Structures are given as C-alpha cells and as structure tokens.
Amino acid sequence: MRIRVKLSLKEDVQVMLVVDKLEPVLKVRSMAAAELGLITGTHIPAERLSLFYLGKQLADGMVLFDYEINHGAMVLAMLKKEKPKQREIASDIKSDVNSPTTTATTNTLITDMDVDKDADKTADKVDGANGEVTLPEFKCNHCDNSLSTKCNYCGCQVCGGKDDEENTLACDECGSYFHMRCLPVPLLEVPKDDWYCANCENDPNEIVTGEKKLDLSKSRKAKMPSATQTKKWGGGKACAGKSKSCTVVGPEHIGAIPGVRVGQSWKFRIHASEAGVHRPPVGGIAGSSKTPARSIVLSGGYPDDDDHGEEFYYTGSGGRDLSGNKREAKSQSADQELTRQNRSLALACAAPIDEINGGEAKDWKQSTPIRVCRTYKLAKLHPLYAPVEGVRYDGLYRIVKYWRQRGVSGHYVWRYLFRRDDPEPAPWTAEGKANIARLGIVMYESDDEYGVGDKKGKKRAVSNNADPDASKRLLTRVFVPSVELLQMMALDKENSRLWEKMAESTYRTESEYLEALCEGELSCPICKELVQQPCAMPCGHNICNGCLCASLKNLGSNCPVCRCEISSMGSIDDVRKQMNLNLVTVLRALIPSYGDSWKILPAVTKKQRAVRTGEPVAQ
C-alpha cells in the first residue's frame, strides 16, 4: 500500500512511501527520513524524526497495522530539536580588554544556546598536533563572567551560584544549570540517563504513545460531577433532532399509524416521533387548542396519574415553574388551566367544553381515538403495565370524561379518564405477548440491520416477548403482502416494474415495507412527500397531479426526474383529469386514510380494508 508522509518546515513537504501493513515503524521512519532528505537537500537523521497518525505517535516497537493505517493515509512527521552538546572549555579564557580576566576550569559545561551569536557562526578549531579542541570565547552578558557574582543565567537557576561544578546538572532540554542540592528533591548521585528540569519534564502518563492511551484521570472533565454520576439522562438523545419524518400519514392524522402494531417499541422517544406515533419529542400531549389530541405518553410525570391498564386517570399539563431547571420542577406551583394541550384533550371527548365543571361523554366510543404510549419511567408507579425499556405503543384509547379537582400538591389540576378501545390485544396480556411473538415485533434502536442481543446499534426483541424461539425467527422472518393486495398490484400495469422490484426485496415487517414504499419508491420527486392523486408518466415515474401541472407550466413537457418527453400526456388541462386509480386502490388498502382530503375518491371494498388487519373477509 502507499502512504503519504508530510513534514512541515518553512513549507510543507510530502513524500509517498510504498510500504506493507506489517512494516515496522522504525523502518518506515528511516525510509521517510531518507526521502525527505532527498527533497529538502539536507541530511535528516532518522532518530530526530517522529511520526504521528490520528494524534498518536508511532512507537518503534510497533507496526503500521497496530495503528490501523490503511492505503492512502496521511502520516505527519515532526523534526525534533537537537539535544544540546556538552563542551569542555579551555582554561584561562580571556575576556574583553575592559573586563576583568576570568578563569574557568576544563570541566565547566556550556550549551549551544549560551554561546554568543558570533561564536555560533565560527567553526570549532582543532589543533592537529595534540588533537585538542579550541572553543569560541563564551561571555555572559548579565554578570560579565564574574565568578564572585551570582547569576541565574550562567549559574544555578535556583541560587545563582557557580561553585560545586561536579554536582551541577544541565537540563538536557533547555540547557539550564541546577545544583543537585538546590533541586526540590535533592539528588545525591548524578543521574545516568537524560535529566530534565521541572519546567521541561513531562508526565509519561500524559504522553500519547503507540503502546498506551492518554490518561485522563486527572483532567478537568474527570473532576466534574458528571463524571461520577450514575443517573442516565437519555443516552444523549434528549436534545437530538429527527433524522426523518413520517410520510405514511400526515401530522394531523388521527387513529392508528399504518404498519405500526400494538406492542411496537422504540429505544428512544425521538424514534417514536420519527415513526409518527407520538410526534412531539418532549411534550406528553400531541394536540393544540383548536384540534383534538392525537396521542399522549404515560411516563409517571404527575403523582395524580393512576394506571389500571385498560383504564387510567391522566393529569393535564401545566402548573409548574419551568423557568429554571426543568428536571427539578417536579411539583405543582400553580393551578392548571383548560388551554392549549389540556383543551385539546377536552376537544377529543364527546362532550361539550366546560372550563369550570368539565364534561362526560354520553357515548364514550364516539370520542376521538387517541394513540397511547407508555415509557419505562412509568415502572416506578405502575410496573405491571410499563415496559422494561424504551417507549411502547399500547393502542387506541378514548376519553370517557374530564373534570377539574384539587391535586396532591394542593393546586387544581385537570383529570381525564381514558378507556381502551383497540381490536388488538394489550401487550401486557398473554394474548398480546403471543401476538408480538407471532408478528416478530422488535425494539427499534437505529437504522442498522436486525439482530439479536444487546449490542449497540442493533434491533432486538422486546423484553416481554414470551416466545423462546422468537429470536431464531427474527433472522428469517419476511413480510409478504396478502393475496388480495397482490391482486390489486397486478391491476396496476403502469407500475409493474415497481411492484416487481418490491417483490424482489426483503422486508421483515409491514412498517418497513410501507417505509420503503412511501419514503422511497412512491415519494414525489418535487414535494418529497407520498404522491397524492398520483399520475403515472410514460417513463415509469410517479408524481403528484398538482406537482406535475406546475412542472409542465414552468419546465415544459419533460419529466422532472429523467427529462423524458411526456407530451403524449396532453396539455395541462388534460393532465389535471388524469389519476392512476389502480395505484390509489393499492395505497388505500395499505393506508386506510390515504386520499381522505381529495374530491375524487375511488371506492374501497371490504377486501381492501381487511388487508392491513389480516382478518378473514366476510363472504
């Protein structure tokens, strides 16, 4: 494989190396030093070259495979500074004429950074007769080489003294001098290895090397209270945005979501919002002051709630001070009012609105159906009906009555009595658990493939699944449309290629099948929603009737997807009258609420309506 090595000098220099994944780092470093030296025209010692990849320094004892370096990777090179050289100064060094003569012993150590600038430019002179080295004259600009004057520049950095040269250490990084007795921890012997002063010494645990990771136990983040807390705050999903939206039905849809069965569960509430079951990612009531509520979530947020499974008493929203930390606003601080979401629940009850006494439905089954979800937080108060984990859809409920009363906190709250009205069995019953096992319902965690186990990023069976062989069937379960639905698809000749493609693909649940159909194959290329009043073009694409008329007016008689000529469809007036009724029949069989807002509605038979429920058709 080939990797790039970049060295930053005055300008960036890059070389390409042909190496193997099992190439030792030491050999790669030597190759890089040689190639970089050829390009820069200078000699680069390999021991002065350090290599880094993704913030880690490559260690000599490792190979490239240990750092997961692949073909085309960029490796950064850094040239380390040369260590200061220790030199012997000849005795009787004469200073300037105006300065007193100073004498230094031959054991005095100096470094390159202490040498005068003019002396650095002069090469060392070697006497050929005796081989002695004559160094340039050294002059301290602060003490003028006076032995009796204490100086922190040419003497000990602590006391400034210039005595006891045998027990004086020079830092191998900055070249400063220190008496062994003046160190914070005095030394009795001269160190055998490299020695660094307190300013240059680094903690080995804080250096990223190839063999070990960075130690963050002493970092600022490790000392924060969040590093030791045990409470989970939603796994980082509390403030996450939606990655997609439900296009199978609109935001104002009332009733069950096509493809979503009772017992379906999601790991996080944001995923339930994306499925369209309960769209508000935080609020517990989906509705407004002008429209009836569509869905609610039971999470044990109010102490007045009382859950009995088939029936439960629900407390409205409001009456809490949310100006500070919303997580700590657990008690009522004011009376609740019949406004906003509370009013939307009252509108869902088949009774007149009464802001003082409330109301009770004469026939509670005439109330608007509301989708109800329960979360794992409900287990603190009602563990019998709460899921062990995540958010679970428990079916449709209707409001029997609503009234105003004084709550546990002493302030007035609005109470609502919900009663279950769904043909599918409740998920906590034996019939519901058997239905979950029969349908192969799994907990949704992410967009990865289905799997079994508790690994992150997988979909696994819900915890209340009583079927021991369900985990084996999850890997092989495939959703197959009913015979009636296949017959309807066969009549749609214009989209024969579409239905063949859908038949070739594998979908494990009805929800997954509808998602692929509504968000992919039958998504309008202009409005990006499920096609409404669909028109089948000669090229095979489907588009909304209104979007196609706008495209013909602005872009001419061409397909907005493939630019194919579609003049055979006629003028804009002719296109307005066209609609693929066969496709509408299929979509209405899959989505009973599809096309409710149109003026032209094709008749839907009992067979078509029975496709989703799976019940036998009455003859």
PDB file of C-alpha atoms in Angstrom, residues 354-529:
ATOM      1  CA  ASP A 354     -66.926  23.304  30.123  1.00  0.00           C
ATOM      2  CA  GLU A 355     -63.983  25.216  31.623  1.00  0.00           C
ATOM      3  CA  ILE A 356     -65.404  25.008  35.149  1.00  0.00           C
ATOM      4  CA  ASN A 357     -67.054  21.630  35.684  1.00  0.00           C
ATOM      5  CA  GLY A 358     -65.675  19.591  32.766  1.00  0.00           C
ATOM      6  CA  GLY A 359     -67.816  17.094  30.889  1.00  0.00           C
ATOM      7  CA  GLU A 360     -68.692  13.426  30.432  1.00  0.00           C
ATOM      8  CA  ALA A 361     -69.424  11.679  27.126  1.00  0.00           C
ATOM      9  CA  LYS A 362     -72.844  10.090  26.764  1.00  0.00           C
ATOM     10  CA  ASP A 363     -71.260   7.513  24.434  1.00  0.00           C
ATOM     11  CA  TRP A 364     -67.547   7.356  25.142  1.00  0.00           C
ATOM     12  CA  LYS A 365     -66.932   5.357  21.955  1.00  0.00           C
ATOM     13  CA  GLN A 366     -67.861   8.484  19.998  1.00  0.00           C
ATOM     14  CA  SER A 367     -64.827  10.271  21.427  1.00  0.00           C
ATOM     15  CA  THR A 368     -61.797  10.798  19.214  1.00  0.00           C
ATOM     16  CA  PRO A 369     -59.359   7.835  19.331  1.00  0.00           C
ATOM     17  CA  ILE A 370     -56.015   8.759  20.893  1.00  0.00           C
ATOM     18  CA  ARG A 371     -52.780   6.811  20.487  1.00  0.00           C
ATOM     19  CA  VAL A 372     -51.287   5.976  23.899  1.00  0.00           C
ATOM     20  CA  CYS A 373     -47.632   5.175  24.580  1.00  0.00           C
ATOM     21  CA  ARG A 374     -46.064   4.088  27.861  1.00  0.00           C
ATOM     22  CA  THR A 375     -42.415   4.571  28.816  1.00  0.00           C
ATOM     23  CA  TYR A 376     -40.130   2.695  31.187  1.00  0.00           C
ATOM     24  CA  LYS A 377     -40.348   5.615  33.662  1.00  0.00           C
ATOM     25  CA  LEU A 378     -43.890   4.534  34.491  1.00  0.00           C
ATOM     26  CA  ALA A 379     -42.472   1.432  36.218  1.00  0.00           C
ATOM     27  CA  LYS A 380     -41.873   3.451  39.410  1.00  0.00           C
ATOM     28  CA  LEU A 381     -45.631   3.770  39.940  1.00  0.00           C
ATOM     29  CA  HIS A 382     -47.229   1.021  37.826  1.00  0.00           C
ATOM     30  CA  PRO A 383     -44.674  -1.680  36.923  1.00  0.00           C
ATOM     31  CA  LEU A 384     -47.356  -4.132  35.746  1.00  0.00           C
ATOM     32  CA  TYR A 385     -48.252  -2.069  32.676  1.00  0.00           C
ATOM     33  CA  ALA A 386     -44.933  -0.301  31.968  1.00  0.00           C
ATOM     34  CA  PRO A 387     -42.311  -1.578  29.503  1.00  0.00           C
ATOM     35  CA  VAL A 388     -38.968  -2.615  30.882  1.00  0.00           C
ATOM     36  CA  GLU A 389     -37.148  -0.341  28.458  1.00  0.00           C
ATOM     37  CA  GLY A 390     -37.859   2.396  25.929  1.00  0.00           C
ATOM     38  CA  VAL A 391     -41.247   3.592  24.665  1.00  0.00           C
ATOM     39  CA  ARG A 392     -44.079   1.190  23.737  1.00  0.00           C
ATOM     40  CA  TYR A 393     -47.247   1.754  21.711  1.00  0.00           C
ATOM     41  CA  ASP A 394     -50.244   0.307  23.604  1.00  0.00           C
ATOM     42  CA  GLY A 395     -53.083   1.002  21.149  1.00  0.00           C
ATOM     43  CA  LEU A 396     -56.037   3.391  20.907  1.00  0.00           C
ATOM     44  CA  TYR A 397     -57.883   4.862  23.901  1.00  0.00           C
ATOM     45  CA  ARG A 398     -60.868   7.186  24.162  1.00  0.00           C
ATOM     46  CA  ILE A 399     -61.698   9.777  26.834  1.00  0.00           C
ATOM     47  CA  VAL A 400     -64.750   8.955  28.942  1.00  0.00           C
ATOM     48  CA  LYS A 401     -64.864  12.188  30.955  1.00  0.00           C
ATOM     49  CA  TYR A 402     -62.745  15.093  32.170  1.00  0.00           C
ATOM     50  CA  TRP A 403     -63.054  17.268  35.287  1.00  0.00           C
ATOM     51  CA  ARG A 404     -61.212  19.751  37.483  1.00  0.00           C
ATOM     52  CA  GLN A 405     -60.130  18.866  41.003  1.00  0.00           C
ATOM     53  CA  ARG A 406     -57.562  19.759  43.641  1.00  0.00           C
ATOM     54  CA  GLY A 407     -54.468  17.637  43.228  1.00  0.00           C
ATOM     55  CA  VAL A 408     -51.913  16.184  45.634  1.00  0.00           C
ATOM     56  CA  SER A 409     -49.926  19.433  45.639  1.00  0.00           C
ATOM     57  CA  GLY A 410     -52.960  21.475  46.727  1.00  0.00           C
ATOM     58  CA  HIS A 411     -53.386  23.203  43.347  1.00  0.00           C
ATOM     59  CA  TYR A 412     -56.153  22.485  40.854  1.00  0.00           C
ATOM     60  CA  VAL A 413     -55.406  20.053  38.012  1.00  0.00           C
ATOM     61  CA  TRP A 414     -57.429  18.703  35.102  1.00  0.00           C
ATOM     62  CA  ARG A 415     -58.072  14.964  35.181  1.00  0.00           C
ATOM     63  CA  TYR A 416     -59.042  12.694  32.253  1.00  0.00           C
ATOM     64  CA  LEU A 417     -60.400   9.153  32.326  1.00  0.00           C
ATOM     65  CA  PHE A 418     -59.130   7.067  29.387  1.00  0.00           C
ATOM     66  CA  ARG A 419     -60.606   3.719  28.354  1.00  0.00           C
ATOM     67  CA  ARG A 420     -59.003   1.308  25.881  1.00  0.00           C
ATOM     68  CA  ASP A 421     -60.768   0.714  22.546  1.00  0.00           C
ATOM     69  CA  ASP A 422     -58.456  -1.227  20.218  1.00  0.00           C
ATOM     70  CA  PRO A 423     -59.091  -4.515  18.386  1.00  0.00           C
ATOM     71  CA  GLU A 424     -55.521  -5.727  19.025  1.00  0.00           C
ATOM     72  CA  PRO A 425     -54.809  -7.229  22.465  1.00  0.00           C
ATOM     73  CA  ALA A 426     -52.897  -5.239  25.075  1.00  0.00           C
ATOM     74  CA  PRO A 427     -49.143  -6.033  25.129  1.00  0.00           C
ATOM     75  CA  TRP A 428     -49.085  -6.960  28.835  1.00  0.00           C
ATOM     76  CA  THR A 429     -51.666  -9.730  28.417  1.00  0.00           C
ATOM     77  CA  ALA A 430     -50.932 -13.313  27.377  1.00  0.00           C
ATOM     78  CA  GLU A 431     -52.752 -12.748  24.065  1.00  0.00           C
ATOM     79  CA  GLY A 432     -50.742  -9.584  23.457  1.00  0.00           C
ATOM     80  CA  LYS A 433     -47.431 -11.329  24.107  1.00  0.00           C
ATOM     81  CA  ALA A 434     -48.415 -14.134  21.755  1.00  0.00           C
ATOM     82  CA  ASN A 435     -49.370 -11.575  19.098  1.00  0.00           C
ATOM     83  CA  ILE A 436     -45.990  -9.833  19.493  1.00  0.00           C
ATOM     84  CA  ALA A 437     -44.212 -13.160  19.045  1.00  0.00           C
ATOM     85  CA  ARG A 438     -46.373 -14.066  16.026  1.00  0.00           C
ATOM     86  CA  LEU A 439     -45.692 -10.767  14.270  1.00  0.00           C
ATOM     87  CA  GLY A 440     -41.988 -10.783  15.183  1.00  0.00           C
ATOM     88  CA  ILE A 441     -42.135  -7.286  16.659  1.00  0.00           C
ATOM     89  CA  VAL A 442     -38.711  -5.997  17.722  1.00  0.00           C
ATOM     90  CA  MET A 443     -37.478  -2.920  19.572  1.00  0.00           C
ATOM     91  CA  TYR A 444     -36.264  -0.211  17.244  1.00  0.00           C
ATOM     92  CA  GLU A 445     -32.877   1.229  18.179  1.00  0.00           C
ATOM     93  CA  SER A 446     -31.258   2.505  14.990  1.00  0.00           C
ATOM     94  CA  ASP A 447     -31.208   2.145  11.221  1.00  0.00           C
ATOM     95  CA  ASP A 448     -28.877  -0.887  11.326  1.00  0.00           C
ATOM     96  CA  GLU A 449     -29.987  -4.380  10.293  1.00  0.00           C
ATOM     97  CA  TYR A 450     -31.998  -6.566  12.629  1.00  0.00           C
ATOM     98  CA  GLY A 451     -30.049  -8.646  15.082  1.00  0.00           C
ATOM     99  CA  VAL A 452     -30.292 -10.479  18.371  1.00  0.00           C
ATOM    100  CA  GLY A 453     -28.578  -9.428  21.591  1.00  0.00           C
ATOM    101  CA  ASP A 454     -27.888  -6.213  23.442  1.00  0.00           C
ATOM    102  CA  LYS A 455     -25.191  -4.786  21.181  1.00  0.00           C
ATOM    103  CA  LYS A 456     -25.378  -1.080  20.459  1.00  0.00           C
ATOM    104  CA  GLY A 457     -26.904  -0.146  17.127  1.00  0.00           C
ATOM    105  CA  LYS A 458     -28.989  -3.334  16.803  1.00  0.00           C
ATOM    106  CA  LYS A 459     -32.694  -4.105  16.885  1.00  0.00           C
ATOM    107  CA  ARG A 460     -33.652  -6.728  19.419  1.00  0.00           C
ATOM    108  CA  ALA A 461     -36.806  -8.461  20.574  1.00  0.00           C
ATOM    109  CA  VAL A 462     -38.896  -6.673  23.173  1.00  0.00           C
ATOM    110  CA  SER A 463     -38.309  -7.802  26.740  1.00  0.00           C
ATOM    111  CA  ASN A 464     -41.901  -9.019  27.277  1.00  0.00           C
ATOM    112  CA  ASN A 465     -41.711 -11.442  24.360  1.00  0.00           C
ATOM    113  CA  ALA A 466     -42.765 -14.793  25.799  1.00  0.00           C
ATOM    114  CA  ASP A 467     -41.839 -16.889  22.764  1.00  0.00           C
ATOM    115  CA  PRO A 468     -38.458 -18.630  23.380  1.00  0.00           C
ATOM    116  CA  ASP A 469     -37.958 -19.295  19.662  1.00  0.00           C
ATOM    117  CA  ALA A 470     -38.733 -15.729  18.569  1.00  0.00           C
ATOM    118  CA  SER A 471     -35.048 -14.765  18.441  1.00  0.00           C
ATOM    119  CA  LYS A 472     -34.392 -17.504  15.881  1.00  0.00           C
ATOM    120  CA  ARG A 473     -37.301 -16.481  13.682  1.00  0.00           C
ATOM    121  CA  LEU A 474     -36.268 -12.800  13.688  1.00  0.00           C
ATOM    122  CA  LEU A 475     -33.402 -13.581  11.328  1.00  0.00           C
ATOM    123  CA  THR A 476     -35.612 -15.305   8.744  1.00  0.00           C
ATOM    124  CA  ARG A 477     -38.991 -13.524   9.079  1.00  0.00           C
ATOM    125  CA  VAL A 478     -40.091 -11.804   5.859  1.00  0.00           C
ATOM    126  CA  PHE A 479     -43.199  -9.666   5.345  1.00  0.00           C
ATOM    127  CA  VAL A 480     -45.332 -10.945   2.437  1.00  0.00           C
ATOM    128  CA  PRO A 481     -48.305  -8.911   1.137  1.00  0.00           C
ATOM    129  CA  SER A 482     -51.662 -10.658   1.234  1.00  0.00           C
ATOM    130  CA  VAL A 483     -53.208 -12.330  -1.807  1.00  0.00           C
ATOM    131  CA  GLU A 484     -55.810  -9.555  -2.151  1.00  0.00           C
ATOM    132  CA  LEU A 485     -53.099  -6.914  -2.129  1.00  0.00           C
ATOM    133  CA  LEU A 486     -51.067  -8.770  -4.766  1.00  0.00           C
ATOM    134  CA  GLN A 487     -54.147  -8.914  -6.980  1.00  0.00           C
ATOM    135  CA  MET A 488     -54.564  -5.150  -6.694  1.00  0.00           C
ATOM    136  CA  MET A 489     -50.905  -4.644  -7.616  1.00  0.00           C
ATOM    137  CA  ALA A 490     -51.332  -6.858 -10.685  1.00  0.00           C
ATOM    138  CA  LEU A 491     -54.004  -4.470 -11.984  1.00  0.00           C
ATOM    139  CA  ASP A 492     -51.590  -1.532 -11.802  1.00  0.00           C
ATOM    140  CA  LYS A 493     -49.914  -2.150 -15.180  1.00  0.00           C
ATOM    141  CA  GLU A 494     -48.252   1.296 -15.246  1.00  0.00           C
ATOM    142  CA  ASN A 495     -46.111   0.402 -12.192  1.00  0.00           C
ATOM    143  CA  SER A 496     -45.392  -3.241 -12.968  1.00  0.00           C
ATOM    144  CA  ARG A 497     -41.646  -2.671 -12.658  1.00  0.00           C
ATOM    145  CA  LEU A 498     -42.165  -1.040  -9.268  1.00  0.00           C
ATOM    146  CA  TRP A 499     -44.101  -3.999  -7.851  1.00  0.00           C
ATOM    147  CA  GLU A 500     -41.556  -6.455  -9.276  1.00  0.00           C
ATOM    148  CA  LYS A 501     -38.774  -4.532  -7.543  1.00  0.00           C
ATOM    149  CA  MET A 502     -40.684  -4.512  -4.244  1.00  0.00           C
ATOM    150  CA  ALA A 503     -41.257  -8.272  -4.557  1.00  0.00           C
ATOM    151  CA  GLU A 504     -37.537  -8.920  -5.079  1.00  0.00           C
ATOM    152  CA  SER A 505     -36.539  -7.002  -1.929  1.00  0.00           C
ATOM    153  CA  THR A 506     -36.859  -8.385   1.605  1.00  0.00           C
ATOM    154  CA  TYR A 507     -38.861  -6.590   4.310  1.00  0.00           C
ATOM    155  CA  ARG A 508     -39.287  -8.094   7.759  1.00  0.00           C
ATOM    156  CA  THR A 509     -42.263  -6.033   8.932  1.00  0.00           C
ATOM    157  CA  GLU A 510     -45.194  -4.205   7.387  1.00  0.00           C
ATOM    158  CA  SER A 511     -43.844  -0.934   8.779  1.00  0.00           C
ATOM    159  CA  GLU A 512     -40.538  -1.479   6.986  1.00  0.00           C
ATOM    160  CA  TYR A 513     -42.417  -2.310   3.768  1.00  0.00           C
ATOM    161  CA  LEU A 514     -44.506   0.881   3.964  1.00  0.00           C
ATOM    162  CA  GLU A 515     -41.465   2.983   4.796  1.00  0.00           C
ATOM    163  CA  ALA A 516     -39.613   1.753   1.701  1.00  0.00           C
ATOM    164  CA  LEU A 517     -42.690   2.314  -0.448  1.00  0.00           C
ATOM    165  CA  CYS A 518     -43.816   5.733   0.820  1.00  0.00           C
ATOM    166  CA  GLU A 519     -40.435   7.337   1.535  1.00  0.00           C
ATOM    167  CA  GLY A 520     -38.599   5.859  -1.446  1.00  0.00           C
ATOM    168  CA  GLU A 521     -40.387   4.391  -4.447  1.00  0.00           C
ATOM    169  CA  LEU A 522     -43.570   6.484  -4.264  1.00  0.00           C
ATOM    170  CA  SER A 523     -42.061   9.699  -2.943  1.00  0.00           C
ATOM    171  CA  CYS A 524     -42.889  12.634  -5.217  1.00  0.00           C
ATOM    172  CA  PRO A 525     -39.635  13.982  -6.755  1.00  0.00           C
ATOM    173  CA  ILE A 526     -40.867  17.578  -6.344  1.00  0.00           C
ATOM    174  CA  CYS A 527     -42.589  17.840  -2.933  1.00  0.00           C
ATOM    175  CA  LYS A 528     -40.707  14.847  -1.429  1.00  0.00           C
ATOM    176  CA  GLU A 529     -43.930  13.517   0.133  1.00  0.00           C
TER     177      GLU A 529
END
